[in-house]
XYZ file of C-alpha atoms in Angstrom:
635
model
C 0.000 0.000 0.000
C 2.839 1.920 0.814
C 4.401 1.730 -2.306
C 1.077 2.725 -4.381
C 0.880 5.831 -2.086
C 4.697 6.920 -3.672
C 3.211 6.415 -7.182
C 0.757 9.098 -6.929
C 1.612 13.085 -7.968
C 3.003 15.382 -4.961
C -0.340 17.142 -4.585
C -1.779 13.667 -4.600
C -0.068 12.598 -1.909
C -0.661 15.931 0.068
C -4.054 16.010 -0.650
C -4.515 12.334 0.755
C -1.987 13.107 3.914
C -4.409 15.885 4.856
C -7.671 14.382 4.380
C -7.424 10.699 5.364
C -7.266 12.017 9.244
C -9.997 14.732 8.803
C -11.942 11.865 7.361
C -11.011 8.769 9.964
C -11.746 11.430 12.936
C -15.052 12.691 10.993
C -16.282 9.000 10.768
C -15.522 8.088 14.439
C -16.970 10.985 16.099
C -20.035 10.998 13.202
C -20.498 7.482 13.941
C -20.745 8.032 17.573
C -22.783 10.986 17.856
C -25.662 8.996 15.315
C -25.738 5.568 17.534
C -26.170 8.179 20.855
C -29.015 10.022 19.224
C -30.716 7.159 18.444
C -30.480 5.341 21.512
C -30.924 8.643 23.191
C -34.909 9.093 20.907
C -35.199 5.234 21.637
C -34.726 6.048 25.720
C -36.974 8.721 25.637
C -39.918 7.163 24.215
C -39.722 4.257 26.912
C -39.371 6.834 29.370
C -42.546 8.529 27.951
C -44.730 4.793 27.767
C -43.676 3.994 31.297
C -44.721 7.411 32.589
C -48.049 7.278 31.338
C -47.969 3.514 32.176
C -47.329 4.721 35.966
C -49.838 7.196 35.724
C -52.462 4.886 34.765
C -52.017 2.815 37.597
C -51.681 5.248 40.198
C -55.286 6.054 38.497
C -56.929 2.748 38.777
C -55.685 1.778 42.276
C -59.400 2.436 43.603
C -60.995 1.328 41.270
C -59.238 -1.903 41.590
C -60.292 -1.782 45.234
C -63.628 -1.422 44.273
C -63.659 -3.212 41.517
C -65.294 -1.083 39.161
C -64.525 -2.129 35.566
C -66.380 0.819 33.830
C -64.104 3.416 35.802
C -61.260 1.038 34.507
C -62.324 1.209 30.764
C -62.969 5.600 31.171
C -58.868 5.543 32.527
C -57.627 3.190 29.719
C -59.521 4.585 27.266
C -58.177 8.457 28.074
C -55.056 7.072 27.842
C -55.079 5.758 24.163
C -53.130 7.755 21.518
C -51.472 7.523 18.653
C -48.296 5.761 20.559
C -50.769 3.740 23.038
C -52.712 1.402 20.749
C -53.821 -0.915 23.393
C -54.072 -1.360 27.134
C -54.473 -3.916 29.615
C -55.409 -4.046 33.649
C -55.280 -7.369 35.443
C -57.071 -6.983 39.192
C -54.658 -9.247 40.678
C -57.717 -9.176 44.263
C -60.231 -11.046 41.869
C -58.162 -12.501 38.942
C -60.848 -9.858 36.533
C -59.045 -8.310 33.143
C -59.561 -5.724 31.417
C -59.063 -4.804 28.301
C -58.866 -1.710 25.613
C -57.350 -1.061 22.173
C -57.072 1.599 19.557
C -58.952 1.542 16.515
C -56.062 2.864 14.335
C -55.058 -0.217 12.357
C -51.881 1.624 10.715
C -49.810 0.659 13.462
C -47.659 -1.782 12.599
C -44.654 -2.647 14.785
C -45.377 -2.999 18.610
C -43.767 -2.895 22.334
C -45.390 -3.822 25.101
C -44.462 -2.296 28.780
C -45.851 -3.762 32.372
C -46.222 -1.429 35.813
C -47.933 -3.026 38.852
C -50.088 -1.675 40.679
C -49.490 -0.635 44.396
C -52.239 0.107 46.976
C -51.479 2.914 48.857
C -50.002 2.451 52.386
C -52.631 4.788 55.086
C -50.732 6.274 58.102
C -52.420 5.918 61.569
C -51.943 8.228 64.271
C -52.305 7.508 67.987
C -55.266 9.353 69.111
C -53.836 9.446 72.889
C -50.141 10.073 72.099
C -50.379 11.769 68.377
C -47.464 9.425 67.284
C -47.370 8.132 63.625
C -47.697 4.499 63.189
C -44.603 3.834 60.772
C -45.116 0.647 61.253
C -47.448 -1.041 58.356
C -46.355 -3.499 55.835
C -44.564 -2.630 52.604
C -47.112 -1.112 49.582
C -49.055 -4.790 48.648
C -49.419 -5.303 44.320
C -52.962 -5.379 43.955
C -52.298 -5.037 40.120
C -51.085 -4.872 36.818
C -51.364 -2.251 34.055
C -50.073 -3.716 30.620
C -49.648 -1.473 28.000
C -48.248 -1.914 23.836
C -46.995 0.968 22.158
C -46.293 1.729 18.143
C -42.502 1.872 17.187
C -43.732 4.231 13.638
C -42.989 7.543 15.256
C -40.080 6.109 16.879
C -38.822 4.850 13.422
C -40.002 8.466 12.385
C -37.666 10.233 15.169
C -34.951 8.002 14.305
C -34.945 8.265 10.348
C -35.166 11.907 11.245
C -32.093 11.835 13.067
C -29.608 9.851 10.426
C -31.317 12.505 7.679
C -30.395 15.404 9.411
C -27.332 14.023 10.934
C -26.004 12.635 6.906
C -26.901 16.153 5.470
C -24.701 17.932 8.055
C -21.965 15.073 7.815
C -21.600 15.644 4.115
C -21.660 19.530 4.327
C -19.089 18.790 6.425
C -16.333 16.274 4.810
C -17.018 18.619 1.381
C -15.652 21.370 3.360
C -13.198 19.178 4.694
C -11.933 17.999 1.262
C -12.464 21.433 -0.333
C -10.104 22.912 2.282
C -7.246 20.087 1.560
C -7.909 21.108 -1.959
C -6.761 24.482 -1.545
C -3.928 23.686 0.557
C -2.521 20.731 -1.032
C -2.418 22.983 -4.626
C -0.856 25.426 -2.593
C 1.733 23.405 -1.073
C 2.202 20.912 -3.803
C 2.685 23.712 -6.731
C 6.082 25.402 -5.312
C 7.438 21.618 -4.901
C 6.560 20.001 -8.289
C 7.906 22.975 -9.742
C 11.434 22.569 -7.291
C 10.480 18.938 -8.675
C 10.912 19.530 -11.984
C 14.060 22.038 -11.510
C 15.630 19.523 -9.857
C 15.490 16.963 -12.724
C 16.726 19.679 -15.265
C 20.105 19.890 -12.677
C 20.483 16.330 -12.846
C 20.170 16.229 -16.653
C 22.829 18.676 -16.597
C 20.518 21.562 -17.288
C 21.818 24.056 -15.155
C 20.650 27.449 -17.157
C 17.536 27.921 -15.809
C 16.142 29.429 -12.092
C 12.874 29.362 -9.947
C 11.149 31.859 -9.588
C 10.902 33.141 -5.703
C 6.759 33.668 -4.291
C 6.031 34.925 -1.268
C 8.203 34.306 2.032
C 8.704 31.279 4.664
C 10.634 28.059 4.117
C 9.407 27.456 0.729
C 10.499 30.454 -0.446
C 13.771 30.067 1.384
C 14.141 26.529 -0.227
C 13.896 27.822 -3.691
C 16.585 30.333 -3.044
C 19.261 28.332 -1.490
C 18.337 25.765 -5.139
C 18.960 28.814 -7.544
C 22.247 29.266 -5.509
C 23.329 25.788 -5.508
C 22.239 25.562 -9.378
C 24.122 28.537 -9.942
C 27.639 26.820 -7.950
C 27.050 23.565 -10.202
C 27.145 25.780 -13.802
C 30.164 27.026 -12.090
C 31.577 24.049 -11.100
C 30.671 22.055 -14.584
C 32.081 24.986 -16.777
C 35.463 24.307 -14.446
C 35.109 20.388 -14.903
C 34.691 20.614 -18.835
C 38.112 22.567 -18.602
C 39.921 19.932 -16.781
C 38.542 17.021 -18.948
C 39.207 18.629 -22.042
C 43.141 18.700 -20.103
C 42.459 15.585 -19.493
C 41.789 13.745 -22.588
C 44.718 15.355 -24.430
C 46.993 13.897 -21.639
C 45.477 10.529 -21.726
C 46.022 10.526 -25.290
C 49.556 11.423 -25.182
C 50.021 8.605 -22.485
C 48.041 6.045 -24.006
C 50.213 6.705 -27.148
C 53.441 6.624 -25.292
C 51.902 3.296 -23.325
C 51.272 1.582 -26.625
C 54.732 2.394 -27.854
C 56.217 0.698 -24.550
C 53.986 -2.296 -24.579
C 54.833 -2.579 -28.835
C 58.605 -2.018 -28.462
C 58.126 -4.828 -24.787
C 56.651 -7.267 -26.888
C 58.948 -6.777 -30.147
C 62.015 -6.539 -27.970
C 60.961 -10.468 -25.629
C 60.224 -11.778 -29.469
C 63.452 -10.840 -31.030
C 65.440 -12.317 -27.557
C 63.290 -15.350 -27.096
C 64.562 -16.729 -31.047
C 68.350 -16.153 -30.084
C 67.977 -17.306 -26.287
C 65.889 -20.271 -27.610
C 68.998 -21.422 -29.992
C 71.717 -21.115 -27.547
C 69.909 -23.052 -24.904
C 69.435 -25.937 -27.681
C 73.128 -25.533 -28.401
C 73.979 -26.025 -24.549
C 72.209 -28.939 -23.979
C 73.078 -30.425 -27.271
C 76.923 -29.669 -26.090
C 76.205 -31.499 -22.351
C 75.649 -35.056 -24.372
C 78.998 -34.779 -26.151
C 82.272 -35.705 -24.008
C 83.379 -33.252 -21.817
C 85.441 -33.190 -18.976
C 84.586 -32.418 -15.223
C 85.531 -28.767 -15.710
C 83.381 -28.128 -19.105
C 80.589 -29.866 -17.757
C 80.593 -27.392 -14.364
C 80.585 -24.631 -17.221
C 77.839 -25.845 -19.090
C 75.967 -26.443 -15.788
C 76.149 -22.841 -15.031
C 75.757 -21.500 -18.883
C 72.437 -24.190 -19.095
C 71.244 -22.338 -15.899
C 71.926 -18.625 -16.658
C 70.084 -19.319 -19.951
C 66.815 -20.865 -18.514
C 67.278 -17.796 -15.675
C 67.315 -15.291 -18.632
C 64.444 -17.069 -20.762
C 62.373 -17.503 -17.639
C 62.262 -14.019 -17.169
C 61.883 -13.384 -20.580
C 58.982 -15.095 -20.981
C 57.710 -13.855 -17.976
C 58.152 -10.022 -19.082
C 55.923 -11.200 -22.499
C 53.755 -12.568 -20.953
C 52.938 -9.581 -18.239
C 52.907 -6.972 -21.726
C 49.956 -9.661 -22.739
C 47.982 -9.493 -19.560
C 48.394 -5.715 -19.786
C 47.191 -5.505 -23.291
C 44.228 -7.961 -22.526
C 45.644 -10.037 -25.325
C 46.252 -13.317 -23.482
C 43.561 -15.764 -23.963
C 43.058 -19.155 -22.136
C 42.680 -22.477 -23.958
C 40.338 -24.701 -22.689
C 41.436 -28.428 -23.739
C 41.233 -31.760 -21.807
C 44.277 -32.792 -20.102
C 45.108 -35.401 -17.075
C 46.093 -33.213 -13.860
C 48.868 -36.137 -13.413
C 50.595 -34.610 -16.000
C 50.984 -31.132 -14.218
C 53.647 -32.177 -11.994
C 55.404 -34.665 -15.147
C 59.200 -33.355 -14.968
C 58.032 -30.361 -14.394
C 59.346 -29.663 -10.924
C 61.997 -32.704 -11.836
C 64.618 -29.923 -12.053
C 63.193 -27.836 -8.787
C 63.504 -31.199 -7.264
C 66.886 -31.380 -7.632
C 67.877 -27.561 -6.905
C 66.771 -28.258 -3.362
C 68.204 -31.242 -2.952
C 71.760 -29.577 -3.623
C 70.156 -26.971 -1.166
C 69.906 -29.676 1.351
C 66.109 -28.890 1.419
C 62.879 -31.790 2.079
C 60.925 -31.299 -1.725
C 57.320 -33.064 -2.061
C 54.800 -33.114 -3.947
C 51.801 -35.012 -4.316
C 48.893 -35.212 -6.293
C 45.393 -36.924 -3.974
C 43.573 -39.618 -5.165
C 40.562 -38.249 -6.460
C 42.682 -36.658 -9.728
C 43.786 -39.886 -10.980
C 42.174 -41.579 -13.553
C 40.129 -38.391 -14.463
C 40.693 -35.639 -16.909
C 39.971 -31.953 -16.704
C 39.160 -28.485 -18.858
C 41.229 -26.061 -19.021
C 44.915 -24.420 -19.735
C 47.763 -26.822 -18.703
C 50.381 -24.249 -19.986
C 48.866 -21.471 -17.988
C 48.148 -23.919 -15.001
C 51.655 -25.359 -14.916
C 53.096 -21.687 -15.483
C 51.251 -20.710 -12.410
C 52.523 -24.104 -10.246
C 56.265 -23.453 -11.903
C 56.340 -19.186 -10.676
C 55.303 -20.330 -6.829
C 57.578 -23.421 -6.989
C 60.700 -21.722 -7.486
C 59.936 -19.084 -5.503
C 59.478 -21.571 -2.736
C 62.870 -23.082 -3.630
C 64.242 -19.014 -4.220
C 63.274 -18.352 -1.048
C 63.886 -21.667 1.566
C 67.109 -21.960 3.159
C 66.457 -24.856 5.581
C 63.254 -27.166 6.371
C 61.035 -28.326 3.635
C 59.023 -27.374 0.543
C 55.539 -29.359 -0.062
C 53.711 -28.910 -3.264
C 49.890 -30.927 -3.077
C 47.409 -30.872 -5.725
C 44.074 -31.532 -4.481
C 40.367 -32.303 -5.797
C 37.028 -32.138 -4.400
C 33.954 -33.288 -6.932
C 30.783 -31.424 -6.409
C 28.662 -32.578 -8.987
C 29.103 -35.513 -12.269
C 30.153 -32.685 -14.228
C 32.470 -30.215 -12.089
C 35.304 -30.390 -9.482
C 37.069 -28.446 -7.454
C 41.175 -28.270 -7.831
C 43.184 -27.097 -4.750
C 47.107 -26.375 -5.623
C 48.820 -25.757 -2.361
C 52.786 -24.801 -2.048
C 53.981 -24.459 1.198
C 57.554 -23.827 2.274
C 59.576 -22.743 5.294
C 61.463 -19.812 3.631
C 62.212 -16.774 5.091
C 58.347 -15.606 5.193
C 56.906 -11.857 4.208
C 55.722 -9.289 6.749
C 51.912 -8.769 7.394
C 51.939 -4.988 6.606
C 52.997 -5.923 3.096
C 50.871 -8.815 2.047
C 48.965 -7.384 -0.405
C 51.789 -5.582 -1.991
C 53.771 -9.326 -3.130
C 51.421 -9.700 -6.189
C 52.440 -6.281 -7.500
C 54.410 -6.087 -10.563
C 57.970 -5.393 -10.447
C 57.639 -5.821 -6.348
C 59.875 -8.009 -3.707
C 58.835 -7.898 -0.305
C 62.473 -6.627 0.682
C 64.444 -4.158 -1.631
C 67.795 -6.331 -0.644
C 66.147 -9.280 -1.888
C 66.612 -8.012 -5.501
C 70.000 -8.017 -4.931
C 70.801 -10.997 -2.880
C 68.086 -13.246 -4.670
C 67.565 -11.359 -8.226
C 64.318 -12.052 -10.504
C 62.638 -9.627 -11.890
C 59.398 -9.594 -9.692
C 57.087 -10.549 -11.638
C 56.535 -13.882 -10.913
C 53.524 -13.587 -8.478
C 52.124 -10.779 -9.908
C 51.561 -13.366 -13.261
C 50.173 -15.930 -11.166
C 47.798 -13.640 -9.698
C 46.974 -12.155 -12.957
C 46.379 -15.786 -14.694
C 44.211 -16.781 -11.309
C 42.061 -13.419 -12.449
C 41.477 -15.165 -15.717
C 40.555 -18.723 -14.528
C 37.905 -17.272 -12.198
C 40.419 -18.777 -9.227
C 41.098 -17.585 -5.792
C 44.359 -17.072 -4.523
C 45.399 -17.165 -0.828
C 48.443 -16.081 1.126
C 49.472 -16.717 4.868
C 53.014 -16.304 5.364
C 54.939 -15.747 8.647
C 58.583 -14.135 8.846
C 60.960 -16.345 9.094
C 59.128 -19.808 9.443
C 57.378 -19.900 5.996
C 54.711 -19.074 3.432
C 52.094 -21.431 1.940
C 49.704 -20.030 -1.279
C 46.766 -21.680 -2.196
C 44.985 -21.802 -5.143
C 41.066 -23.064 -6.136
C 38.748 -23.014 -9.130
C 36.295 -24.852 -10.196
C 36.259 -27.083 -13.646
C 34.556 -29.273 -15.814
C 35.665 -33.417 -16.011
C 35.304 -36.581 -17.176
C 36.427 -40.016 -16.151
C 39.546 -40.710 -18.449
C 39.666 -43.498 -20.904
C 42.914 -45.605 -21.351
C 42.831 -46.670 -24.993
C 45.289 -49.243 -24.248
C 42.364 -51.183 -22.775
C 40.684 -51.707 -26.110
C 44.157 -51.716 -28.189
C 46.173 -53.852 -26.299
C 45.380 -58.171 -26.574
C 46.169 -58.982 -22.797
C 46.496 -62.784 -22.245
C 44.184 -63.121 -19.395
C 43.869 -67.378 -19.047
C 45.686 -67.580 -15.758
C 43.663 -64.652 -14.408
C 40.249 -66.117 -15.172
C 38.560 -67.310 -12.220
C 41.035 -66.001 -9.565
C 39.822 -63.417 -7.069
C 40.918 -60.097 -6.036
C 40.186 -57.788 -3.273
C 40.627 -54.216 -3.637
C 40.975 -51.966 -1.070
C 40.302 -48.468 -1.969
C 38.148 -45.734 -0.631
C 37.385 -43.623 -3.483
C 34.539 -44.756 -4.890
C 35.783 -43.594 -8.896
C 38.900 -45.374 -8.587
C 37.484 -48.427 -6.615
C 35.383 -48.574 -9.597
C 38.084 -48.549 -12.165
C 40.190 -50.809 -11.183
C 37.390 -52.981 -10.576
C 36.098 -52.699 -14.172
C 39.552 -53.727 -15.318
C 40.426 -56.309 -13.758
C 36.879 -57.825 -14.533
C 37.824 -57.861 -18.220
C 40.612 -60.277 -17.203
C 37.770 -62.791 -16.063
C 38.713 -62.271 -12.437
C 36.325 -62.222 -9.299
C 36.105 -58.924 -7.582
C 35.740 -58.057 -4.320
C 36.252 -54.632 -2.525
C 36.344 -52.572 0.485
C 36.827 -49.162 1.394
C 39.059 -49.259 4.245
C 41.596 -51.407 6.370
C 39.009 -52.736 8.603
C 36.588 -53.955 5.805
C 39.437 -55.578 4.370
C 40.293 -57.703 7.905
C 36.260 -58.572 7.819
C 36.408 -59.833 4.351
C 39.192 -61.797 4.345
C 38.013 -63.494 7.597
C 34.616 -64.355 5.130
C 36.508 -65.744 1.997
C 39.826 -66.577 0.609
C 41.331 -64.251 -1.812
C 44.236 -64.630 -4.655
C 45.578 -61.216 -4.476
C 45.071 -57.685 -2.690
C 45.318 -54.305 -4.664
C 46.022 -51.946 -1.513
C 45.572 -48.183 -1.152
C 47.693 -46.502 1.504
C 45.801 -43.187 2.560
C 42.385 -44.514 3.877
C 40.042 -43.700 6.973
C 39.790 -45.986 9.444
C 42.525 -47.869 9.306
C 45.013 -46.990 6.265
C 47.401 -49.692 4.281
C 50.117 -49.691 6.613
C 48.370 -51.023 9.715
C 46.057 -53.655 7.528
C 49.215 -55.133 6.030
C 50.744 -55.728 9.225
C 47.379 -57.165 10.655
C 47.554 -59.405 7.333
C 51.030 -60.869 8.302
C 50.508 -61.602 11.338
C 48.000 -64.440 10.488
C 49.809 -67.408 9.302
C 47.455 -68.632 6.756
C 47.372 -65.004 5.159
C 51.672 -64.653 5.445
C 52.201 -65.753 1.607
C 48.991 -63.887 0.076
C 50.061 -61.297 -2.311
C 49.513 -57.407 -1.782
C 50.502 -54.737 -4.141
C 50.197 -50.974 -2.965
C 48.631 -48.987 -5.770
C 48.827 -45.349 -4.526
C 49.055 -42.089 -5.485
C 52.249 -41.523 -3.165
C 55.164 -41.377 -5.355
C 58.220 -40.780 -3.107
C 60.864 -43.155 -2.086
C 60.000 -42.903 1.384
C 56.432 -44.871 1.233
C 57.966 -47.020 -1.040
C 60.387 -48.342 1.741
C 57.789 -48.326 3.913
C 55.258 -50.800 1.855
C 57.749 -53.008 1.906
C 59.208 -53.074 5.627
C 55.211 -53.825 6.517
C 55.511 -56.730 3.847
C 54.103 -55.694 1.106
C 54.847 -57.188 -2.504
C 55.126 -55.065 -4.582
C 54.848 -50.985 -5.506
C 52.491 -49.639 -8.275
C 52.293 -45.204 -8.316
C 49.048 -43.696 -9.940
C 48.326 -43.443 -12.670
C 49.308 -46.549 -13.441
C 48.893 -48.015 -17.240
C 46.482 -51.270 -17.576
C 49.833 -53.151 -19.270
C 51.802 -52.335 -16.200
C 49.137 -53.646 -13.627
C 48.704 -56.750 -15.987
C 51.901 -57.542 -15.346
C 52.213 -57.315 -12.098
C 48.866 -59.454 -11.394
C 49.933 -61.762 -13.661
C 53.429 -61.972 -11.918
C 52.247 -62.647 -8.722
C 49.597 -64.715 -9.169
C 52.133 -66.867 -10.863
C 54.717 -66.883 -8.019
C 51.628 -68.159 -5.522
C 51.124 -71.012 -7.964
C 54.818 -71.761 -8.020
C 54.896 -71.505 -4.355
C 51.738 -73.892 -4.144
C 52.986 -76.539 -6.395
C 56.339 -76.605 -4.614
């Protein structure tokens, strides 16, 4: 309702303000002063009937006494009227009635109205004393006097009343309104006028003025507009000035911009070619025979040039960003081939640094493949990786590549580089991803780079709709983390289909896998059912304990990371049962690093297969160890 009232015109709205309380008080009071009237007229002719009700048997009291009916009929029948159309005396002493009514048959509607009768108490002096006897009984009912009356001239009265009463109410709420009228024009005309000024200002008409009636606030109002209009022509005239300034500036700098970012871009072309060949030259030299001294050199001249070409490439592809000219592809592509020798090299720089360097990729990216920009994505993993190794002196640098699935269709990627370099200071957070920006103007010198790299991988992060975080600490470390969201599709090995694998010693012989992600659980499954082999699988180390108590099994295809209870403890639970001391188990795991490897093994594990793992590999491996039971059986 509210909003329909703000539709309306400004006198509208006036003229409703004014009148909808004049009318709401009008109604209540006009309402109440008609119901009082009438039940006032309604009152009074009661009091009227019972009067002559009263009077009529104060009249017949004798006559009662005496029971004389004729001087009953001469009372009643001076009492008829036009209002009394019929009355009734009952002689309560003999039980006699009589009766009396009008002969005016117009009267309709009827109410009828009893008084008793009361014979007078007689006072009795005491002839010797002259003291009043107070002392008789109450007044005795010797009678009752019954009498109907006509409503008509009460209906008269009353339709009287609301006549009278509606003709003065609607003088009065035309008044009312009239009076709103005037005011509301004379109120409302001044503001739709300041109304429509105002709109002219905002359309940037600022020529024209108001023109100043009478006195008061209105008045005042319209002057202090003309004098703010006037300020704004002012004003604009001065800001048309400074943007005509303006624009000739920005044209000169957008000119002398477009000649930077043109001779940038010509300038990392024409050194990439050169940079390119030398760095093909190097390594080509490093596979002919050299000795230990020439092979240091080459070392150092293979490292200067990737330096140089890094940087190179990073300055080209900043001028892109800039420009707006870089474009992502969106291809599919297995996420287990992000970290594929990629970070083989960064791997070794901190290993001569004497630094811990991990990396992992979970479960839930194996086996699947994903939309998007590799280059870009591994460009992005590449810029925080070596600044990780850059800036780490002692401890460890972990790189994990996480994914979460939130529908069939889309997933979400976590990349997560965490190292315990020398850290950044809170105050300056939000400064690291600026271009050309180290958090400490000695780094440049002590570390070098150009300082770029971040401010790329925030820039690329802009254009895969990915957030970037950054919690760092001085002196114990920095970890970045990275999420977006992306399309994918379970991946298909074609060397399923191409590949003739002999499967006759496989065919019948059951496996358990233990796995608890439901995609690759199913996988595997599927492949080693086209081998003819039985199936069975759990999703943790405890299921696997409760299954193998159930049935025997031929082999065990064993995850490491699991809830519960993971690889680890299962295979030693497995061991310790005699019966189960021979059965095969090969890890197949995600973990890649020498370390678990070891460790599969000292629990007594068989054998060691890393995700993603080809079907001819696994084949092999099956195959080989369901051979060596049968060997070990026959024996």
């Amino acid at each position: 309702m509210l909003t329909r009232f703000r539709k309306n015109t400004l006198f509208q709205q006036i003229l409703i303000a004014g009148v909808s309380p004049a009318l709401l008080l009008f109604f209540s009071l006009f309402t109440y002063s008609l119901v009082t009237r009438l039940n006032d007229a309604s009152q009074s002719q009661l009091e009227i009937a019972t009067r002559i009700a009263e009077n009529i048997a104060a009249s017949s009291e004798l006559a009662i006494i005496s029971d004389n009916e004729s001087q009953l009929l001469d009372i009643m029948r001076s009492a008829l009227s036009k209002d009394i159309i019929a009355i009734s005396i009952v002689n309560s002493l003999t039980g006699n009635q009589s009766y009396l009514k009008s002969n005016n048959k117009n009267q309709q509607a009827t109410e009828s109205l009893s008084v008793p009768i009361y014979q007078s108490s007689i006072e009795i002096n005491d002839a010797i004393t002259g003291d009043t006897d107070n002392s008789s009984d109450a007044p005795t009912i010797i009678g009752e006097v019954r009498i109907e009356r006509s409503t008509d001239q009460l209906s008269k009265l009353q339709q009287k009343i609301i006549v009278v009463s509606s003709v003065i109410g609607v003088l009065s709420i035309s008044l009312c309104i009239l009076m709103a009228w005037l005011i509301s024009r004379r109120l409302s005309k001044p503001l739709a006028e300041i109304n429509y000024f105002t709109k002219n200002i905002s359309a940037g008409n600022l020529g024209h003025r108001l023109t100043v009636q009478g006195e008061g606030e209105l008045a005042e109002l319209q002057n202090h507009i003309n004098e703010m209009a006037k300020s704004l022509e002012s004003h604009q005239l001065e800001l048309t000035n400074k943007l005509a300034q303006l624009e000739v500036a920005k044209a000169e700098a957008d000119a002398a911009n477009n000649a930077k970012s043109l001779f940038l871009a010509t300038m990392t072309h024409e050194l990439r070619t050169p940079m390119n060949g030398a760095l093909g030259m190097l390594q080509l030299l490093s596979t002919t025979e050299l000795n230990q001294e020439q092979n240091h050199y080459i070392e150092i001249a293979k490292s200067s040039s990737e330096h140089l070409l890094n940087i190179v490439n990073n300055i080209l592809d900043f001028s892109k960003i800039e420009k707006g000219d870089l474009k992502l592809d969106k291809r599919l592509f297995s996420p287990t081939s992000l970290f594929d020798t990629l970070l083989t090299p960064l791997a070794y720089e901190a290993k001569e640094k004497g630094l811990e360097f991990n990396y992992v990729i979970s479960p839930e990216l194996q086996n699947i493949e994903i939309y998007g920009d590799d280059t870009r994505i591994k460009q992005i993993i590449l810029n925080l990786a070596s600044n990780a190794v850059k800036f780490t002196h002692d401890g460890s640098i972990a790189i994990a590549l996480q994914g979460k699935p939130i529908n069939q269709h889309q997933l979400k990627v976590t990349l997560t580089v965490t190292d315990t370099g020398i850290g950044i200071e809170e105050a300056i957070h939000n400064s690291v991803f600026d271009s050309f920006y180290q958090a400490d103007g000695s780094n440049q010198r002590r570390y070098g780079g150009s300082g770029l790299g971040l401010a790329i991988v925030k820039r690329l992060c802009e254009l895969m709709n990915a957030s970037i975080q950054m919690t760092s600490t001085v002196s114990k470390g920095s970890q970045f983390t990275i999420s977006w969201h992306c399309e994918y599709k379970e991946q298909v090995d074609e060397a399923a289909h191409d590949v003739a694998v002999p499967t006759s010693i496989l065919a019948g012989k059951k496996v358990l896998i233990v796995e608890d992600n439901p995609v690759n659980q199913m996988l595997v499954a599927n492949i080693v059912k086209r081998w003819d082999m039985q199936v069975i699988t759990s999703n943790n180390g405890e299921e696997c304990l409760h299954a193998l108590q159930q049935q025997k099994v031929d082999l065990i295809l064993m995850d490491l990371q699991m809830p519960v209870m993971d690889g680890y403890e299962t295979c030693k639970q497995i061991r310790q049962q005699a019966e189960l001391a021979s059965l095969p188990i090969i890890a197949l795991t995600a973990n890649s690093v020498q370390e678990d490897k070891d460790r599969c093994f000292a629990v007594g594990m068989n054998d060691f297969l890393s995700k993603p793992v080809s079907i001819h590999t696994l084949n092999e491996k099956v195959r080989y160890w369901i051979s060596a039971t049968r060997r070990d059986n026959s024996h």
